Coordinates of C-alpha atoms in Angstrom, one line a residue:
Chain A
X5 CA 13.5 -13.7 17.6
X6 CA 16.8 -13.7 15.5
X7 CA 17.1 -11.2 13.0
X8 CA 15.7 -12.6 9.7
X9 CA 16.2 -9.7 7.6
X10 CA 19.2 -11.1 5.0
X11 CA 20.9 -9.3 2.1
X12 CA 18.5 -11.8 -0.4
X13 CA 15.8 -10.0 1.7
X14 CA 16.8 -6.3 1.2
X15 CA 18.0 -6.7 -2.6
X16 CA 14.4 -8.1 -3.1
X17 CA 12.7 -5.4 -1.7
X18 CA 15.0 -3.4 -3.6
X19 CA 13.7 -4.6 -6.9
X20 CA 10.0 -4.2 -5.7
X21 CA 10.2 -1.1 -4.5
X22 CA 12.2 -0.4 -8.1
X23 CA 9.5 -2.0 -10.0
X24 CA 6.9 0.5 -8.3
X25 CA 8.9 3.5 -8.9
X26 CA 9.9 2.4 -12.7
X27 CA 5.9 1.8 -13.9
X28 CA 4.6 4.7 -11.9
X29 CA 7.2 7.3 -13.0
X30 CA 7.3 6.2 -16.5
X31 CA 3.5 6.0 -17.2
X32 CA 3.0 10.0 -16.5
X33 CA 5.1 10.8 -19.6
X34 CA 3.2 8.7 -22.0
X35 CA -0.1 9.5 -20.8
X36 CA 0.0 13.4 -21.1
X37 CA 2.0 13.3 -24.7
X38 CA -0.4 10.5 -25.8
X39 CA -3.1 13.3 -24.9
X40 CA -1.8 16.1 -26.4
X41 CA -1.4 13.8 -29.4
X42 CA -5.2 12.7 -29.5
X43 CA -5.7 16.8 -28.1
X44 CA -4.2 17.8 -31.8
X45 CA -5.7 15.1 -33.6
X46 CA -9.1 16.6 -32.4
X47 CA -8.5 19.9 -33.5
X48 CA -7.4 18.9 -37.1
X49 CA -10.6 17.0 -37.5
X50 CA -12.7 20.0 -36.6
X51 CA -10.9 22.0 -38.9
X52 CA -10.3 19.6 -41.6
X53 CA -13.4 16.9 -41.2
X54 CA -12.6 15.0 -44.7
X55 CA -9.2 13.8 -43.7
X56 CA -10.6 12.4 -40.3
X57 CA -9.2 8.4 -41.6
X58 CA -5.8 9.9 -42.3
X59 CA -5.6 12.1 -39.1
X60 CA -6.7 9.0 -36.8
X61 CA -4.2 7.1 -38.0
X62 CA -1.3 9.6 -37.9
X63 CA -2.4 10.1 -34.3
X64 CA -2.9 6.2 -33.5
X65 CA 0.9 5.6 -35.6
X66 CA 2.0 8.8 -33.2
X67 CA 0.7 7.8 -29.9
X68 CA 2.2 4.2 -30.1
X69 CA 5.6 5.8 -30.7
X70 CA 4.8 7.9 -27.6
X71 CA 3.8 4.5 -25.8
X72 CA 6.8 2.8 -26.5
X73 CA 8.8 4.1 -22.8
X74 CA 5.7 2.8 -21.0
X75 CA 5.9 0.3 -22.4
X76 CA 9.8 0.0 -21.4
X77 CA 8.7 1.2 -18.0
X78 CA 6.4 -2.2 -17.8
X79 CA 9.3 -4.4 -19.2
X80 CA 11.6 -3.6 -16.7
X81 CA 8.6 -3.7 -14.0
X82 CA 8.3 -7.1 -15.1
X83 CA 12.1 -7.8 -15.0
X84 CA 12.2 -6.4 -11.5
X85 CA 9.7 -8.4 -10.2
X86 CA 10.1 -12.1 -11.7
X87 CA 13.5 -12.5 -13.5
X88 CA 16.3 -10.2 -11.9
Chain B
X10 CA 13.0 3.2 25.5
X11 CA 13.2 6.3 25.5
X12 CA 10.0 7.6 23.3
X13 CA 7.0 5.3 24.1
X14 CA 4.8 4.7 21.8
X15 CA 2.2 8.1 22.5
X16 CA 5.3 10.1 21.6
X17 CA 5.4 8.4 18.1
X18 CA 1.5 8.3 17.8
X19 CA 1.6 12.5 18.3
X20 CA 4.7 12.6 16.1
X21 CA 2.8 11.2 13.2
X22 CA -0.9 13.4 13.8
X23 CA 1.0 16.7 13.7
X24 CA 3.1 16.2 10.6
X25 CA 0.3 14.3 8.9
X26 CA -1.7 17.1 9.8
X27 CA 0.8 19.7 8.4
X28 CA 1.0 17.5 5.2
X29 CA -2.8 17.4 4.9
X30 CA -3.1 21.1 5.3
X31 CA 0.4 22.5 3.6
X32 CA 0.0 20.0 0.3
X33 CA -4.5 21.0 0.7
X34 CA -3.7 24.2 0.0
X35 CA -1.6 24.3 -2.6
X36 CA -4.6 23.4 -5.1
X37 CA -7.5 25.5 -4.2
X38 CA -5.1 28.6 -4.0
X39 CA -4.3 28.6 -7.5
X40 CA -7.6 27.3 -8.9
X41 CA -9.3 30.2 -7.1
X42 CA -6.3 32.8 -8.4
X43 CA -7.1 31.8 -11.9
X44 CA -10.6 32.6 -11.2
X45 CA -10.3 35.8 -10.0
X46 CA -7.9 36.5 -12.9
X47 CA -10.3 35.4 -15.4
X48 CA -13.6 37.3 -13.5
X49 CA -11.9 40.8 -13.5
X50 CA -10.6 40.2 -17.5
X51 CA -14.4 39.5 -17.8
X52 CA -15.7 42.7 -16.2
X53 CA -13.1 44.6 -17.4
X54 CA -14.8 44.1 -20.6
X55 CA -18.1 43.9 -20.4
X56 CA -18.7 46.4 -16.6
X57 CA -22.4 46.0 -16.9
X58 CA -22.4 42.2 -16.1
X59 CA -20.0 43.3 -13.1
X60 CA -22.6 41.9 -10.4
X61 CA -23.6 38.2 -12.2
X62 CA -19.9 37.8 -13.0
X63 CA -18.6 38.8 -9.3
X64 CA -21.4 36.5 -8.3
X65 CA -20.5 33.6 -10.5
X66 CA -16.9 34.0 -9.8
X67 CA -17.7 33.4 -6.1
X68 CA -19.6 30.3 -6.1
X69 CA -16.9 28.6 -8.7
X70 CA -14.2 29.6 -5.9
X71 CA -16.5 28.3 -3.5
X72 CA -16.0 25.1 -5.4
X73 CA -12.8 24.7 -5.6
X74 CA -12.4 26.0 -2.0
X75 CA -14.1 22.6 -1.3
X76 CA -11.0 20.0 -1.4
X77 CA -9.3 22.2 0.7
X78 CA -11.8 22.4 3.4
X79 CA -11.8 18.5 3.3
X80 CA -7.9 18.8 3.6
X81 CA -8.7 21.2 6.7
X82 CA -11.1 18.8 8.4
X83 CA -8.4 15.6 7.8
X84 CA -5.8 18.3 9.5
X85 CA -8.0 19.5 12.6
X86 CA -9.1 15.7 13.5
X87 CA -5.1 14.8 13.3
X88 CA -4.8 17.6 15.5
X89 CA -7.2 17.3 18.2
X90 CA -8.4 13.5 18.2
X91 CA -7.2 11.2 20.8
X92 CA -6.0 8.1 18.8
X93 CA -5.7 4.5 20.4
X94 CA -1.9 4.0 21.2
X95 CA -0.8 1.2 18.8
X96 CA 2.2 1.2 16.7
X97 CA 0.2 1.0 13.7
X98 CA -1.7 3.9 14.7
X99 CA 1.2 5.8 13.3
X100 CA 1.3 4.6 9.8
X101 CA -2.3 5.7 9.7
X102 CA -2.0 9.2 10.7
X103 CA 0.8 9.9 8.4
X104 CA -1.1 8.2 5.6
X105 CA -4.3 9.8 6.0
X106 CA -2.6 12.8 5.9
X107 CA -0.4 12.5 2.9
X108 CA -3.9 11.3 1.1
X109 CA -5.8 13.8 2.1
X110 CA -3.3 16.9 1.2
X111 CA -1.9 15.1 -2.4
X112 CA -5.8 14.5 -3.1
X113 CA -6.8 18.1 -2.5
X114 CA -4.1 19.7 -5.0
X115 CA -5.4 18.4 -8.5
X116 CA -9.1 19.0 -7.7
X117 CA -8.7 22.6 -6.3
X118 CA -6.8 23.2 -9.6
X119 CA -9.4 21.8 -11.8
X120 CA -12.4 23.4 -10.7
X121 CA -10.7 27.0 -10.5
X122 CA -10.4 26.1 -15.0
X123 CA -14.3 25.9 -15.8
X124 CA -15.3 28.7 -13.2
X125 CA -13.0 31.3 -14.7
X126 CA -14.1 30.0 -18.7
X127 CA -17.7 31.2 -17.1
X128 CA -17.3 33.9 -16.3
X129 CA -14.9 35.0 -19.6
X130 CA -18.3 33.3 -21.3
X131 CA -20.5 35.6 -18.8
X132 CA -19.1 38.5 -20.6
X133 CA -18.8 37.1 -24.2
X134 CA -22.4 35.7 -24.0
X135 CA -25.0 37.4 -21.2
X136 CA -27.8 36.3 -22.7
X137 CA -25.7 32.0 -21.8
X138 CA -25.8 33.2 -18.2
X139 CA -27.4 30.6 -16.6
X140 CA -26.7 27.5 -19.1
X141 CA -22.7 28.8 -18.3
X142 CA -23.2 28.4 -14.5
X143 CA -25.1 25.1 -15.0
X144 CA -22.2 23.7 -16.5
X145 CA -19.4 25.4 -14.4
X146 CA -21.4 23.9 -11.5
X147 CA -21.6 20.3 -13.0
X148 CA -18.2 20.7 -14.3
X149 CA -16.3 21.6 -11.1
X150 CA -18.3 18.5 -9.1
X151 CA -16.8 16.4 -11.4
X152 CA -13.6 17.5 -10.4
X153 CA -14.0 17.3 -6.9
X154 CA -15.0 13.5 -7.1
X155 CA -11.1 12.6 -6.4
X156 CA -10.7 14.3 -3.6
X157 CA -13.8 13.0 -2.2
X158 CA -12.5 10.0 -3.1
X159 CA -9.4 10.8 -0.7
X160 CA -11.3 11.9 1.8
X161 CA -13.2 8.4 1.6
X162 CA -9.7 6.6 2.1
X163 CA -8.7 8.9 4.7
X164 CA -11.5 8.6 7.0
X165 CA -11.4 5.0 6.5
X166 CA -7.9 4.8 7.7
X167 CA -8.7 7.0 10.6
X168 CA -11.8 4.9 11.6
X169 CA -10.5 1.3 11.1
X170 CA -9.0 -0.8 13.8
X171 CA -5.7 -2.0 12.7
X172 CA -5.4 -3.6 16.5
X173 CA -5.1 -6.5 15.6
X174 CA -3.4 -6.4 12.5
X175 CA 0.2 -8.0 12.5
X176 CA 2.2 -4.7 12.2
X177 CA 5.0 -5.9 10.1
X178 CA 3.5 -5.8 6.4
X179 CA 0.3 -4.3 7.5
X180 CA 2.1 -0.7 8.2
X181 CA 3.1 -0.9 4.6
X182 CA -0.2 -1.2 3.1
X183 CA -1.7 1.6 5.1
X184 CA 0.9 3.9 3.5
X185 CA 0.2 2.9 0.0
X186 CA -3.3 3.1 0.4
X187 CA -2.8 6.6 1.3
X188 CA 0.0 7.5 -1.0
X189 CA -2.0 5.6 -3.7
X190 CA -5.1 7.5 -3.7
X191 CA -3.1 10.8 -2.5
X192 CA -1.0 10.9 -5.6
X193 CA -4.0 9.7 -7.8
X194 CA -6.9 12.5 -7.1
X195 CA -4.1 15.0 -8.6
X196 CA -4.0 14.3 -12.3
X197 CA -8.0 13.1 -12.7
X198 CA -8.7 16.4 -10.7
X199 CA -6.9 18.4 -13.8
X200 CA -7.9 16.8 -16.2
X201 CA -11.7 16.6 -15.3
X202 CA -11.0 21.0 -15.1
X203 CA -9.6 21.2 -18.3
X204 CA -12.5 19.0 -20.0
X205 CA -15.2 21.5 -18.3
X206 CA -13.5 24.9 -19.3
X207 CA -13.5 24.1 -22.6
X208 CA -17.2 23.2 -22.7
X209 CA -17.6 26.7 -20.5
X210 CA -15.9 28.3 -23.6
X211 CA -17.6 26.1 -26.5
X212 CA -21.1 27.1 -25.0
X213 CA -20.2 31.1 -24.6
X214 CA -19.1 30.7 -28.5
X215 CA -21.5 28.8 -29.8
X216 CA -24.8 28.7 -27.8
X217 CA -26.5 26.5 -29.9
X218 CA -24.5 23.8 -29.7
X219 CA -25.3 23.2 -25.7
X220 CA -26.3 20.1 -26.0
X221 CA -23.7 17.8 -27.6
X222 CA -21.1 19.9 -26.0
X223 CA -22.5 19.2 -22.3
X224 CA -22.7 15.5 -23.3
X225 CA -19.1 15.5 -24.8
X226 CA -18.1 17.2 -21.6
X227 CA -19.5 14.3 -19.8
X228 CA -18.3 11.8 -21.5
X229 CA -14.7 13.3 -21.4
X230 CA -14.9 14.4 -17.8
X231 CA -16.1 10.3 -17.1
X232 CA -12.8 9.1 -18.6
X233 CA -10.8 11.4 -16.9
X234 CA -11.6 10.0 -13.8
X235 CA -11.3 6.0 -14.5
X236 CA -7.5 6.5 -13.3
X237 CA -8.6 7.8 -9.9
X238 CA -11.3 5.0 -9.7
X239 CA -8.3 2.2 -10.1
X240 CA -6.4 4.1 -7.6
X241 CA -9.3 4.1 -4.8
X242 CA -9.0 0.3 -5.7
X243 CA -6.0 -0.1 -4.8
X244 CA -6.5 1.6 -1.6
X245 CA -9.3 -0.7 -0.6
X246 CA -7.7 -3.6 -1.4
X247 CA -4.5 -2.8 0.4
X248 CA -7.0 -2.0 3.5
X249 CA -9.5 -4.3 3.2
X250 CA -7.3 -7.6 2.4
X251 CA -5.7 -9.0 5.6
X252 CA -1.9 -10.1 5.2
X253 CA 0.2 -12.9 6.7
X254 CA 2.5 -12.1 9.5
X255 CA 6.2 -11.4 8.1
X256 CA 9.2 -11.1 9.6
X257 CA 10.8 -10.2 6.4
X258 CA 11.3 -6.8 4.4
X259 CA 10.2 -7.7 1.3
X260 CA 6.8 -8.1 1.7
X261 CA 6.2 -4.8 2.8
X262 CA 8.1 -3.3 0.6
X263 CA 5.7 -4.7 -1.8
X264 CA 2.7 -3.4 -0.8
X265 CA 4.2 -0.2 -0.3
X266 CA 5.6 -0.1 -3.8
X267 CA 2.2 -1.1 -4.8
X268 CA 0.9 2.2 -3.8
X269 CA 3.6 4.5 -5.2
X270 CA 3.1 2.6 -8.7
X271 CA -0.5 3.2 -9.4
X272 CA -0.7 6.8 -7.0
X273 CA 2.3 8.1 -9.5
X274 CA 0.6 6.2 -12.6
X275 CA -2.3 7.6 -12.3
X276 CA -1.0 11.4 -12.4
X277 CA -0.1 11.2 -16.3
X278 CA -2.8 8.9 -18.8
X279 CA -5.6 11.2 -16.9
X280 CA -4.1 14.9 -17.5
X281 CA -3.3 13.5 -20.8
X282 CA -7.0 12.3 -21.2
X283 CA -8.6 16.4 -19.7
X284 CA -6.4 17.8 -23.4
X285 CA -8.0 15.5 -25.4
X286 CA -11.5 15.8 -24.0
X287 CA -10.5 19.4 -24.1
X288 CA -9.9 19.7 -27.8
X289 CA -12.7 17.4 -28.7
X290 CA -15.3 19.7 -26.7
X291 CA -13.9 22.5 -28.1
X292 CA -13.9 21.4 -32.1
X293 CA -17.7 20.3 -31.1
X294 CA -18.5 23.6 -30.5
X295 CA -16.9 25.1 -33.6
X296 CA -18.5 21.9 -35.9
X297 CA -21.5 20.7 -34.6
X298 CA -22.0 18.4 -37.4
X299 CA -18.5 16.3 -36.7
X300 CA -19.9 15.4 -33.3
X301 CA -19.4 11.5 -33.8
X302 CA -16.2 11.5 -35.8
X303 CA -14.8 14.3 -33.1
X304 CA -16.5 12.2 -30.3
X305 CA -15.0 9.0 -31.8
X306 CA -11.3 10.4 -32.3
X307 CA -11.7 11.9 -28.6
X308 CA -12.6 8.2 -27.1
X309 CA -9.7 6.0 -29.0
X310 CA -7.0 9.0 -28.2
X311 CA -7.9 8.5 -24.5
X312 CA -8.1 4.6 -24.1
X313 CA -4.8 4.7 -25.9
X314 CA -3.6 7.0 -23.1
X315 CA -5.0 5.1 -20.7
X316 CA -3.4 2.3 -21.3
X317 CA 0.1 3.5 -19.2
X318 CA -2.6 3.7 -15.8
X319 CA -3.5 0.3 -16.6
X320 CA -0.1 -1.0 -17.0
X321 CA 0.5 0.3 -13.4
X322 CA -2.8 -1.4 -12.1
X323 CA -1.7 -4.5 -13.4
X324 CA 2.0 -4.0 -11.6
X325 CA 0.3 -3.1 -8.4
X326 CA -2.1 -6.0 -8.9
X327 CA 1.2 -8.1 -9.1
X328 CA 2.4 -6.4 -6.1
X329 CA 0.0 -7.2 -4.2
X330 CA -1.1 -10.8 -5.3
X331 CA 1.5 -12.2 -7.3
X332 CA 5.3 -11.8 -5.6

């Protein structure tokens, strides 16, 4: 058989292969701070059970800050695999 | 040609095997070390418990010991097996090794965490003896469940018959299967230790509060493991689903990318899930009576750091389904 493996070939499974590494690399970051956050958050309850409202929220307002690069991380996932 | 294809088949069983045993051991090692560490801390301060700590210090190591024995078994049957000569027999060997060894690391780790808290507890708390080795020993199964989850993948791979299987994207899919739930066993092992140690700890402190700590511990431990649970997904569906013949390298590429995603993907939202079950099992102990707001805070903090593993199962769905 004649060799069907073409440049379009390779720079596709170049951005596959990218979108792999980009959503699996960049979802460890945001999962362990997003647990330390919640970790903390825990701990401030149990010491300080009246603010629990204000302490979920600070945590919930910290964690999505903390989700924002996995949330890059699936953007340019999704970039890789359907637009570039 | 000059290797045939028995050459390539042995080439892949003795570095999978190396992989399954050199990667196996890394885990176990230092879960037991901490253990040890922990046990003669404990005696060293209360000597007259020296026998029920020495004892409890053994079975927790015996534990953790466990995932490396699996890792052991995956190595000696890569070793001394006679496999069918079939080019796809050497995507398997490799894989099932790599699985195997990654998965062994994170459990080992974890269940060295709630074995040493019990026996630091032991000495805190003789009278919690028994209630602290119940838990250790529920504790540290948890943690083992994603390297038995690894083991399931690797045994799979090893029994399956890929014969007749077109080898151009199917080689692909064996490797992420195996680097999929390889990398994934090694966070939901942690985390599922760090969840149990601090219940070990909360019940030594606070023996009253047994109870709603164990169920806490549970609960915690549970979510912990989800991530593991979408990566043995993964791994079924990349050996289970039979692919179209392909000339082209795309394709495999991504199935194989499929597997890196949610193996890596994993490693992160469920370590980050074992701190907060952590903290919330140990602020249980200290205030029994903020068991539902604790309990509460514990659950959204973890589905929020969830969400990062789901984003890579839904990549690797795409992966696999969509491109």
């Amino acid at each position: 058989m004649a060799d069907p493996i073409t440049g379009a070939d390779i720079v596709k499974a170049a951005a596959y292969i990218g979108a792999g590494i980009a959503m699996g690399f960049g979802a460890i970051g945001p999962g362990v701070g997003e647990g330390i956050t919640a970790s903390k958050a825990c701990e401030a309850i149990g010491k300080n059970p009246k603010e629990a409202g204000l302490l979920t929220r600070t945590m919930l307002v910290g964690q999505a800050v903390a989700e924002s690069t996995g949330i890059y991380s699936l953007v340019i996932a999704l970039l890789l695999l359907f637009v570039v | 040609m000059p290797y045939d294809i028995q050459t390539w088949v042995k080439v892949a069983a003795f570095s999978g095997g190396g992989m399954a045993m050199g990667f196996g051991a890394i885990g176990a090692a230092i879960g037991e070390g901490h253990t040890a560490a922990c046990a003669n801390e404990a005696i060293s301060r209360n000597t007259k418990l020296s026998g029920d700590i020495f004892k409890a210090m053994l079975v927790g190591q015996a534990i953790a010991e466990s995932s490396s024995i699996f890792a052991l078994v995956i190595a000696m049957m890569l070793l001394f097996t006679k496999f069918p000569e079939h080019v796809l027999t050497v995507p398997v060997l490799f894989g099932a090794g790599l699985c195997m060894g990654l998965g062994a690391i994170g459990a080992g780790v974890g269940a060295g965490y709630p074995a040493g808290s019990c026996c630091t507890g032991m000495a805190r708390q003789p009278a919690m003896s028994g209630r602290l080795s119940t838990n250790m020993l529920i504790g540290s199964a948890v943690c083992q469940t994603p390297a038995i989850f690894s083991l399931v993948v690797s045994f799979i791979l090893l029994f399956t018959d890929f014969s007749k299987s077109p080898v151009s994207p199917t080689w692909a899919a064996i490797l992420g299967a195996g680097i999929a739930s390889g990398f994934g066993a090694i966070g939901s092992g942690l985390g599922g230790g760090l969840v149990a140690e601090a219940s070990c700890d909360g019940i030594s402190r606070q023996p009253e509060t047994t109870t709603q700590v164990t169920n806490v511990m549970l609960l915690g431990q549970a979510v912990t493991q989800t991530t593991a649970i979408y990566a043995l997904l993964v791994s079924f569906i990349l050996m289970f689903k039979t692919f179209p013949e392909t000339h082209l390298l795309a394709p495999p590429m991504a199935l194989l990318s499929a597997g890196i995603c949610m193996g890596i993907g994993a490693i992160g939202p469920a370590i980050g899930e074992g701190f907060a079950g952590k903290s919330a099992v140990a602020w249980i102990a200290r205030n029994q009576y903020q068991v539902a707001d604790l309990t509460r805070v514990m659950l959204v903090g973890q589905a929020v750091a969830e969400s990062t593993g789901i984003y890579s199962l839904v990549i690797a769905l795409i992966l696999i389904f969509v491109v």
